[in-house]
Short mmCIF file of C-alpha atoms and ligand atoms in Angstrom, two decimals:
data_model
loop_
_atom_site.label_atom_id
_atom_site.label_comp_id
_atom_site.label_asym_id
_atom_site.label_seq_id
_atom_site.Cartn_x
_atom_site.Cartn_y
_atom_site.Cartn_z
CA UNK A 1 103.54 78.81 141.85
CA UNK A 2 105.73 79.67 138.64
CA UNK A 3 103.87 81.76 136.63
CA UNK A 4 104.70 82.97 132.85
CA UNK A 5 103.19 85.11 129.97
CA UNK A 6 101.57 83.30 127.14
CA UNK A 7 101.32 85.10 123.44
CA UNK A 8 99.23 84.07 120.75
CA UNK A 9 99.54 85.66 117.48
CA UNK A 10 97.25 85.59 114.22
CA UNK A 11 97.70 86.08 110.85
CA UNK A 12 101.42 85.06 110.60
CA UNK A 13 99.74 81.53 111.54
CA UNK A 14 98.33 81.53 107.58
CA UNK A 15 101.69 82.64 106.12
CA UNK A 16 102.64 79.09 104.93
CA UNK A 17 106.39 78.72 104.17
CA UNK A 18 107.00 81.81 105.20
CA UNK A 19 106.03 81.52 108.84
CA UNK A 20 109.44 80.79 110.89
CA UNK A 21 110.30 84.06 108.94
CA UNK A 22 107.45 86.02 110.16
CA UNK A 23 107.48 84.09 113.74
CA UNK A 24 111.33 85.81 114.11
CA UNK A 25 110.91 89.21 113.59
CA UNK A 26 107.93 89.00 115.79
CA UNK A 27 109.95 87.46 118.31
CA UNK A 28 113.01 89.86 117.99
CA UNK A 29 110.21 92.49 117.88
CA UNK A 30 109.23 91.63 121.36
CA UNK A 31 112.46 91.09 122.62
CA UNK A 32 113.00 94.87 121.64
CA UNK A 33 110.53 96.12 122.89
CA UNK A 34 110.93 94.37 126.87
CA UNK A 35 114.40 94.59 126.55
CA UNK A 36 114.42 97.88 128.81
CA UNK A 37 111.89 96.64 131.21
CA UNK A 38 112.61 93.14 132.57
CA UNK A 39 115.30 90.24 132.57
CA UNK A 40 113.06 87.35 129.76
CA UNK A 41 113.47 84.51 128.64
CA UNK A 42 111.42 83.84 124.98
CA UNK A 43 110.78 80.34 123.26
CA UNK A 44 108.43 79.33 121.04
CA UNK A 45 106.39 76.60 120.65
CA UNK A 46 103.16 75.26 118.90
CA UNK A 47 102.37 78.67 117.67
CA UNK A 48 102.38 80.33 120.99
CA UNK A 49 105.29 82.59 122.53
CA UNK A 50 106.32 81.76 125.86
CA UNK A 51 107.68 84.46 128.06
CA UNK A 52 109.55 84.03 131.55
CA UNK A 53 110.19 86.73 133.45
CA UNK A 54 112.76 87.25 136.46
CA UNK A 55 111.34 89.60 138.86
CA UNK A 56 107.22 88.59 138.62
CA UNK A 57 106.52 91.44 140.06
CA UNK A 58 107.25 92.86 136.55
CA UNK A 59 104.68 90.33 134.41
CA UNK A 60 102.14 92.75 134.05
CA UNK A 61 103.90 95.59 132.98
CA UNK A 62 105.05 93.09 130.20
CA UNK A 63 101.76 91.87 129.94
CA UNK A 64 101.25 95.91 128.77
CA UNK A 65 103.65 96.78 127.17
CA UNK A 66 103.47 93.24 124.75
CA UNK A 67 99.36 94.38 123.93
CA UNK A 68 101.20 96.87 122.15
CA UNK A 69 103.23 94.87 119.77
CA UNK A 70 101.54 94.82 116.41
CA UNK A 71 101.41 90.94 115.55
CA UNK A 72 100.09 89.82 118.85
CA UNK A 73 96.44 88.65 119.07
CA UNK A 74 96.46 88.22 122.88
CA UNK A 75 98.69 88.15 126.13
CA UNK A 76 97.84 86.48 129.10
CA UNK A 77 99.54 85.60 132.47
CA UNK A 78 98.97 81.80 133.42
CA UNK A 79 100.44 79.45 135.86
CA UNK A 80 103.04 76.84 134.86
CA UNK A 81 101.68 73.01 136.61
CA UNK A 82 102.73 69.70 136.19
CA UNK A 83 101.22 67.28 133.70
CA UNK A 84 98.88 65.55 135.71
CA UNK A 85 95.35 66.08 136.42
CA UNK A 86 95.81 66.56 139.75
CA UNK A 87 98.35 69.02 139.63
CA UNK A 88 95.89 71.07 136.90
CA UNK A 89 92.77 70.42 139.37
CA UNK A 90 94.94 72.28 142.51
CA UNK A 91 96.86 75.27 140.45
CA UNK A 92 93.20 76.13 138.66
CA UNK A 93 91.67 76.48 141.86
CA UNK A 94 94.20 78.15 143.02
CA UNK A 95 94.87 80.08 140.26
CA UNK A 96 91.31 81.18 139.04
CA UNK A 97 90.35 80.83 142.81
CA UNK A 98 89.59 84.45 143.37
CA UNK A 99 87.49 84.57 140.50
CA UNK A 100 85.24 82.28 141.34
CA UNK A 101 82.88 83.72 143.38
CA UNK A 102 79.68 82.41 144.59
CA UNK A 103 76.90 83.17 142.09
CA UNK A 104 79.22 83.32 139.22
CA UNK A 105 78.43 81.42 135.70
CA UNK A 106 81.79 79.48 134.74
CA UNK A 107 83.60 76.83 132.61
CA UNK A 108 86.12 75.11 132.18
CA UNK A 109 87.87 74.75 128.09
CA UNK A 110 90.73 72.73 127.85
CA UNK A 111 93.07 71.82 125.23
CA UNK A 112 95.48 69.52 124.80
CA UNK A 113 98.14 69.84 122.22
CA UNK A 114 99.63 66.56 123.70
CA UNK A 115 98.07 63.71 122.17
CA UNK A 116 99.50 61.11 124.75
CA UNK A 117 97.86 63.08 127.81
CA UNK A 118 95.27 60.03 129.15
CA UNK A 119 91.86 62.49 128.99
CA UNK A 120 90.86 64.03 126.00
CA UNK A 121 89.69 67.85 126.15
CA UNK A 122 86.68 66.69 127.29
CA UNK A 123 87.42 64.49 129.63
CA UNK A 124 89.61 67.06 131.13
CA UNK A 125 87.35 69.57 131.46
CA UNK A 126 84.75 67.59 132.54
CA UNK A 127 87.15 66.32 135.23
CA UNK A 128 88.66 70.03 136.60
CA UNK A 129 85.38 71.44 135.82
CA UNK A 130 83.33 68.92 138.68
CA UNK A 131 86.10 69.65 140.83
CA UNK A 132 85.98 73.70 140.83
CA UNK A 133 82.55 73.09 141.41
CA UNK A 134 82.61 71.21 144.37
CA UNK A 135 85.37 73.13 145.85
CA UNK A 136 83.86 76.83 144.72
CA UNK A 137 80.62 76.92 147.00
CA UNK A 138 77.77 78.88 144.91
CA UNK A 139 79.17 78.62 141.83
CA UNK A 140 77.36 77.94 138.76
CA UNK A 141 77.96 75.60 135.63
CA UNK A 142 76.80 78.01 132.32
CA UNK A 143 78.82 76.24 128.75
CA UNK A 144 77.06 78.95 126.87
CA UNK A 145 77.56 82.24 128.89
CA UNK A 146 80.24 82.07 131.56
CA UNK A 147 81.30 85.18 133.05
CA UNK A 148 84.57 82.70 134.04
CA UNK A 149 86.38 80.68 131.64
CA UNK A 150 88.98 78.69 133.37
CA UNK A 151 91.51 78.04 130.37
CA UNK A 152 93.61 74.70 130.54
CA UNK A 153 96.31 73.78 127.82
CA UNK A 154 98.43 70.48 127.86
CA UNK A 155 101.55 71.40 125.70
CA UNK A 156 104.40 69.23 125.14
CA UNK A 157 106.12 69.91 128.30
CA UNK A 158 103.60 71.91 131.18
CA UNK A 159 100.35 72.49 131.57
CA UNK A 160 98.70 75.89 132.07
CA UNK A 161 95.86 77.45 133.32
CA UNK A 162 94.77 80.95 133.36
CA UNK A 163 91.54 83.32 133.60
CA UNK A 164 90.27 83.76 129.85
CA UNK A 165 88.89 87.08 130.93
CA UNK A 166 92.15 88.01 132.31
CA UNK A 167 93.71 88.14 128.95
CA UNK A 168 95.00 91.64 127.59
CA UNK A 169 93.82 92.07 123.68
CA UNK A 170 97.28 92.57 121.39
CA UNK A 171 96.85 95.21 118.75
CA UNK A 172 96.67 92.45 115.82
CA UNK A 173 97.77 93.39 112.39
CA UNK A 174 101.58 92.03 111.25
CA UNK A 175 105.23 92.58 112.68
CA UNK A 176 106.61 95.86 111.86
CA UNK A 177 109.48 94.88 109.25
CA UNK A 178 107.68 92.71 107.67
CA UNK A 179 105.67 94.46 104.88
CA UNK A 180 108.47 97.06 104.22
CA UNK A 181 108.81 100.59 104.99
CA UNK A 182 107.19 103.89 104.19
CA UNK A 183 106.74 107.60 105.08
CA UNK A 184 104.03 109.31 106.75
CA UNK A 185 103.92 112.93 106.64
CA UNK A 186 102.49 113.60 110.27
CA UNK A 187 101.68 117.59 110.79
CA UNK A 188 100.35 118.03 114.40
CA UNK A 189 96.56 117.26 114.02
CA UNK A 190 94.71 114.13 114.66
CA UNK A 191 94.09 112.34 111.36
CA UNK A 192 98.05 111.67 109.94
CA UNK A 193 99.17 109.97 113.63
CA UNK A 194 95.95 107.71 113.33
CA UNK A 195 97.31 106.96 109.34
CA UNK A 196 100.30 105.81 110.43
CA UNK A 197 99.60 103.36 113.17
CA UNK A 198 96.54 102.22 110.73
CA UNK A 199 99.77 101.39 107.76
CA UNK A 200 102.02 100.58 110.65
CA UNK A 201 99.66 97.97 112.01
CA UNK A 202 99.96 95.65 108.10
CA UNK A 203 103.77 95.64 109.47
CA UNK A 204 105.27 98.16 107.39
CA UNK A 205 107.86 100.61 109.04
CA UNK A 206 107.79 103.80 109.29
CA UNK A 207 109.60 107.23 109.25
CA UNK A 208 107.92 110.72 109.26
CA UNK A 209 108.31 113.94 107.93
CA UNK A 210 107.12 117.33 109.24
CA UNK A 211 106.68 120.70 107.72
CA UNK A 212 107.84 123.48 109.86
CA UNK A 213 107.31 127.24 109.19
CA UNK A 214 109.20 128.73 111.93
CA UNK A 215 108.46 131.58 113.15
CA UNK A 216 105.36 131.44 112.21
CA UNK A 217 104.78 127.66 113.66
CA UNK A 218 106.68 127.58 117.22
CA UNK A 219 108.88 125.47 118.80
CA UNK A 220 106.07 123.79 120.84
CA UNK A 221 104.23 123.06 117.73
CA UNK A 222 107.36 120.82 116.89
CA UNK A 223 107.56 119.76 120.44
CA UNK A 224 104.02 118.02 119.57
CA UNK A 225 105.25 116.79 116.34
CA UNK A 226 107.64 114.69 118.23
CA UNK A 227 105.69 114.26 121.09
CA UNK A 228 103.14 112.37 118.50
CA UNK A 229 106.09 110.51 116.66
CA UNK A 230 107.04 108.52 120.48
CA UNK A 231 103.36 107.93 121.09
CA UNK A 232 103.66 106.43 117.35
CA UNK A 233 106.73 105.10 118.37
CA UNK A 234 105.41 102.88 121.36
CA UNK A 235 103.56 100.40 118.64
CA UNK A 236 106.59 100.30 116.07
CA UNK A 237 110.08 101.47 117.82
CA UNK A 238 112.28 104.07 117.14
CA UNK A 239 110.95 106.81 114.53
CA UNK A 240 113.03 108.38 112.29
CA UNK A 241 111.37 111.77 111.80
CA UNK A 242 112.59 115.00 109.42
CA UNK A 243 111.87 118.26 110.07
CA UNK A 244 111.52 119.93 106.58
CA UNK A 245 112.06 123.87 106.44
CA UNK A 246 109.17 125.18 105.06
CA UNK A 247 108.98 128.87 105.48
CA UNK A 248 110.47 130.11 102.34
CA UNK A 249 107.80 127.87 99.96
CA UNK A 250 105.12 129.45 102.12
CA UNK A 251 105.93 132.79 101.57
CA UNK A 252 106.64 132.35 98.33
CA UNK A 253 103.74 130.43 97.34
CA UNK A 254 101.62 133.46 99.19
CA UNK A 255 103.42 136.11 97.34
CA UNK A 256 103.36 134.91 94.27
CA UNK A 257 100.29 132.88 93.09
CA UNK A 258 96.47 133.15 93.18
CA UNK A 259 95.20 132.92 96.78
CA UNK A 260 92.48 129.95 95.63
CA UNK A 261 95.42 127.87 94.43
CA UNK A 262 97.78 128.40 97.70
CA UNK A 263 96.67 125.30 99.88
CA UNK A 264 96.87 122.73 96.83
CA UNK A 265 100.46 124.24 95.54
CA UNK A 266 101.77 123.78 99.15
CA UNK A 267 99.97 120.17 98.93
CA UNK A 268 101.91 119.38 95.90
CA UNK A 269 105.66 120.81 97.58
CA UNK A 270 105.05 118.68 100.59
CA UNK A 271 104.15 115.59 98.16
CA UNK A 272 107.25 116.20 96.27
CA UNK A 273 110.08 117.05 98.91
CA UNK A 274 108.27 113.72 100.43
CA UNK A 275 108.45 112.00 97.86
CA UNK A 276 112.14 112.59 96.93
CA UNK A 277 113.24 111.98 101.00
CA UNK A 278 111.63 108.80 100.78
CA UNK A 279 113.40 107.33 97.76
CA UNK A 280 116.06 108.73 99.77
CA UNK A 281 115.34 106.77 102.98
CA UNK A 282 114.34 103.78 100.93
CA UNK A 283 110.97 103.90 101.53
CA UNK A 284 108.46 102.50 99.31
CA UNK A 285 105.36 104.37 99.92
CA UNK A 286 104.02 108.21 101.30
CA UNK A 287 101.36 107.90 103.74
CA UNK A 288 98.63 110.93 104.61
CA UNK A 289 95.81 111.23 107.20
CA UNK A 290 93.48 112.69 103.91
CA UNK A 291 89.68 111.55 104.18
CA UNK A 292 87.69 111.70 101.18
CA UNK A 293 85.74 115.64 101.53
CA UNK A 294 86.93 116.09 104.75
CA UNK A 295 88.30 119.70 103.41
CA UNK A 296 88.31 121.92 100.23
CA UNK A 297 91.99 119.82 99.31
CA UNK A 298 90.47 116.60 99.93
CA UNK A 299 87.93 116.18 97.46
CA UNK A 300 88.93 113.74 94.64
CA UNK A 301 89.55 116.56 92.31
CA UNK A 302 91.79 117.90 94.66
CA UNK A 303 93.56 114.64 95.49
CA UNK A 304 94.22 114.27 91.70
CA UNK A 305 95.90 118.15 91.60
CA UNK A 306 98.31 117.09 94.60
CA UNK A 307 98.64 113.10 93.48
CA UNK A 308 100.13 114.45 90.30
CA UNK A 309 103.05 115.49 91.34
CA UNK A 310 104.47 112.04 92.57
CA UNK A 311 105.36 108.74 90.98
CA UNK A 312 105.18 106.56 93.74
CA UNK A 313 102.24 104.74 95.73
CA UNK A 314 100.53 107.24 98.32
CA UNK A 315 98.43 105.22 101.15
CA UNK A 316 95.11 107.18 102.70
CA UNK A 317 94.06 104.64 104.94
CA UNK A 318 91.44 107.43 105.96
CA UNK A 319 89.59 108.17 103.21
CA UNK A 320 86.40 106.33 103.39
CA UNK A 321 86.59 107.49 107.30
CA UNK A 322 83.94 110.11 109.13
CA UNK A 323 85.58 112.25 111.49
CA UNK A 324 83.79 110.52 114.85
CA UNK A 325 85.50 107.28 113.23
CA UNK A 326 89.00 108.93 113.42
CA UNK A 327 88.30 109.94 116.78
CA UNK A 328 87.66 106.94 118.54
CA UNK A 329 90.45 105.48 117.19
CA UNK A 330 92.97 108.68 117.53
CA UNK A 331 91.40 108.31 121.83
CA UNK A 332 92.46 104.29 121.61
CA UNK A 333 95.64 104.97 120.56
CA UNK A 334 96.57 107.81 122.49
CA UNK A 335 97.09 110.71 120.35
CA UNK A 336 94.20 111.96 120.99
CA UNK A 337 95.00 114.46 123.78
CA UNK A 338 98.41 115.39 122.52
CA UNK A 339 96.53 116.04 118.36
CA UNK A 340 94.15 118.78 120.29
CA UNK A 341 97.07 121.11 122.15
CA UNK A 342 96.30 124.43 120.17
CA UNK A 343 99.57 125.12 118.82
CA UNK A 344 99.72 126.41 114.92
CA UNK A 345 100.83 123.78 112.09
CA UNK A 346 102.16 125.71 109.50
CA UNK A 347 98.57 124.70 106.98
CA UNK A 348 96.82 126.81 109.20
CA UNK A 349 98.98 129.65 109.02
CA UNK A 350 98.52 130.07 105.41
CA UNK A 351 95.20 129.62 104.83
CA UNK A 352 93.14 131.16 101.77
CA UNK A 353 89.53 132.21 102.77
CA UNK A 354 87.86 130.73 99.61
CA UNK A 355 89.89 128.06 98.72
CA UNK A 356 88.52 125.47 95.31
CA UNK A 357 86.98 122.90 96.38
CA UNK A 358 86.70 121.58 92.15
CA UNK A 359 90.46 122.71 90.71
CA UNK A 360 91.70 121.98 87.35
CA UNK A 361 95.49 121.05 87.32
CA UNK A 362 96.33 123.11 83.72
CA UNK A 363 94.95 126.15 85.86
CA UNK A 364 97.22 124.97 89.46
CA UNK A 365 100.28 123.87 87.30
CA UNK A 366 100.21 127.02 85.65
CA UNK A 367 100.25 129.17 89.15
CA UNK A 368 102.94 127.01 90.61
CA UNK A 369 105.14 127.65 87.45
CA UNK A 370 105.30 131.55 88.64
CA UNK A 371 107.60 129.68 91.39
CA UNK A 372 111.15 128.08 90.92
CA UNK A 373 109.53 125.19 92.39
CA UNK A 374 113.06 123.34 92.43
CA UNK A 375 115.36 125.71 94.04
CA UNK A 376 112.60 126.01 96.64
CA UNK A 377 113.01 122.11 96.95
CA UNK A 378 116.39 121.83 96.99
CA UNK A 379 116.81 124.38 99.14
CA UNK A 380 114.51 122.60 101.68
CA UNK A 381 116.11 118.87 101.35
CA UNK A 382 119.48 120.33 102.19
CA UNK A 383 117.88 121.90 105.36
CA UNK A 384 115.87 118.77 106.44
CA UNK A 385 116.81 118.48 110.37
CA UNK A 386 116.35 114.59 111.08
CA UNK A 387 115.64 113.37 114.77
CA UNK A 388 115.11 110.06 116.47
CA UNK A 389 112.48 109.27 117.90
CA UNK A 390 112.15 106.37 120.46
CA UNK A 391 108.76 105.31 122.05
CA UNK A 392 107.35 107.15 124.90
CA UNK A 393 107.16 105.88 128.61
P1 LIG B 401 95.79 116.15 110.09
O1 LIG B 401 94.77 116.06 111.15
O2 LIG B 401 96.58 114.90 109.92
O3 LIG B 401 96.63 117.39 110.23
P2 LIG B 401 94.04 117.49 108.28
O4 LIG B 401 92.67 116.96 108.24
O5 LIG B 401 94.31 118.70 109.10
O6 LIG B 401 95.01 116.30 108.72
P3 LIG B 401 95.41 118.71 106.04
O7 LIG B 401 95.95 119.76 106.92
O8 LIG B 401 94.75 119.08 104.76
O9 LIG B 401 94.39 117.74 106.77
O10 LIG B 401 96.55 117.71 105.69
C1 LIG B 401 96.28 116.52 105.02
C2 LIG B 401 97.45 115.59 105.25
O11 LIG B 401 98.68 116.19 104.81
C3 LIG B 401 97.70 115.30 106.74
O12 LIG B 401 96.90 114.26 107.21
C4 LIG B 401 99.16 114.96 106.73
O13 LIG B 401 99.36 113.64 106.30
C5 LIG B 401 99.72 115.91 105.69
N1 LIG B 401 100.18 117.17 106.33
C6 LIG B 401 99.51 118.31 106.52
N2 LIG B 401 100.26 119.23 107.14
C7 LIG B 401 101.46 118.67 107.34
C8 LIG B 401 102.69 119.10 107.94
N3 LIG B 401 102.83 120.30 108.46
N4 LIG B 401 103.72 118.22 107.98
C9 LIG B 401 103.58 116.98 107.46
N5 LIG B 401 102.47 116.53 106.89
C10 LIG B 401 101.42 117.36 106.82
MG1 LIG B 402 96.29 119.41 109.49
#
């Protein structure tokens, strides 16, 4: 029995005129992303993707790696039959055979796509239904809560059948490259890597930047960096990340200006050098892991002291987040474990014991100016380290 992976996507479905666009960077998205893995074949058709593999033995580490790809809604393996009842009646039972145990509730749904097929979707699944029931002793006819769905779709030119509970959940959301790009700054903790698959997910591309005060932040603390940048990587390719010196504007910033003030003057550097690699990198957006009161340099007074400084849209998909919320998600992405290894990021290094949590920006701007805040920038942008990221295994 040929068998072959069926994707269904959403949103891209309401995009009008603009949906063959959409469709092919979904397409080439998934082609990139198997490309490594298995010998494909990918068509489209009637707003599903069709994908045949080579070697079966490899669907369902397709099947995986595809519930990654932002865009898709669902992946399932099914079975390729004829277009014929009979030929549906024998591949769902054998098919969906093993899941049809005695006792169990099922149904049958089937679609057809094909107007000219001679039963209707009723008819149909009226028809394979009374046969899976006859030929599955024990098991039970429930419309309303089967704990088996045998799926059936007539297309244009198979038909196929598959286990609805067998299907993998996609991540949703758009294709990456399709809402533009834009740059998350991504320290080592667990709220900036859940930011950027949150903006990544509406499609937009990504690169990252890191501060890094060595020695004071080791080289395993930018071994997690990157470590979190592939995990990032697995949902929208390759990562483009920078590595931004950041030593000298800490110790400047802590021998020079009011200890209250440190944390939000380093804020507004890392907005700025951000800000000007971006434009750089062509990126139309920053993107932080901030949550509204989450810290003393996240209230909204604070926000507005660090905002300042650029001229450019910053995303915080985060802030109307708790904590627990971040969490879950950072554990269903898989950062999670890799956000809690204890090395330093360089904002804890520096850290003022009684930092404002209400700061004017006359009384900030006016510490920072005891800096030559631009020969500490430059000085950093020609130092920026940049290294490629691809997704990890
Ligand atoms: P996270 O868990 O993402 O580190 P946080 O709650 O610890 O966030 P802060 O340390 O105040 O918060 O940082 C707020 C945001 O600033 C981060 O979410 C991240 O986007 C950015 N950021 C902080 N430190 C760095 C760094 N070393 N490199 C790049 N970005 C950083
Ligand atoms: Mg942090």
């Amino acid at each position: 029995m040929k068998e072959i992976i069926l994707v269904k996507y959403g949103e891209i479905i309401l995009k009008g005129g603009n949906r063959p666009k959409f469709e092919k960077i979904l397409i080439q998205n998934i082609a990139d992303a198997i490309k490594n893995i298995a010998e494909t074949r990918i068509t489209i058709a009637q707003a599903t993707i069709y994908i045949e593999v080579k070697d079966e033995e490899l669907l369902d580490v397709v099947c995986e790696r595809l519930s990654l790809v932002f865009g898709i809604v669902s992946v399932t393996r099914a079975a390729v039959c004829e277009k014929t009842l009979e030929s549906i009646k024998e591949t769902a039972l054998t098919y969906c055979g093993a899941d049809l145990k005695p006792g169990r509730k099922f149904k049958v749904e089937a679609k057809r796509s094909d107007k000219k097929f001679p039963l209707n979707s009723v008819e149909l699944s009226i028809e394979v239904g009374g046969y899976l029931h006859e030929a599955c002793e024990g098991l039970v006819v429930d419309v309303h809560n089967p704990e088996v769905t045998v799926q059936v779709e007539v297309r244009d030119k198979h038909s196929f059948v598959y286990c609805r509970e067998n299907r993998l959940r996609g991540q949703g959301g758009m294709p990456i490259g399709t809402g533009g790009k834009s740059t998350l700054l991504l320290s080592g903790g667990i709220d900036s890597p859940v930011a950027g698959h949150m903006i990544a997910k509406r499609g937009i591309e990504l690169d990252a930047i890191n501060f890094f005060s060595f020695p004071y932040t080791s080289e395993r603390a930018k071994e997690k960096v990157i470590e979190l940048a592939s995990i990032i990587a697995r949902y929208t390719s390759k990562i483009n990340l920078y590595i931004v010196p950041f030593t000298d504007i800490q110790l400047a910033i802590r021998d020079n200006c009011p200890e209250e003030h440190m944390t939000l003057i380093m804020r507004r550097f890392m907005m700025k050098i951000s800000e000007i690699l971006a434009k750089k990198h062509k990126s139309q957006a920053l993107v932080t892991g901030e949550s509204a009161g989450q810290v003393a340099s996240q209230t909204l007074a604070a926000l507005d002291v660090t905002n300042s400084v650029v001229d450019m849209p910053v995303l915080r998909p985060l802030i109307g987040m708790d904590k627990t919320e971040i969490i879950e998600r950072a554990h269903a992405i898989d950062t999670f474990e890799t956000s809690i290894l204890p090395y330093e990021d360089c904002c804890t290094v520096f850290t003022p014991k009684h930092p404002t949590t209400n700061p004017k920006r006359e009384l900030v701007e006016r510490s920072e100016k005891r800096l030559d805040v631009d020969a500490l920038i430059n000085a950093a942008v020609e130092g920026v380290e940049k290294i490629e990221v691809y997704p990890k295994l």
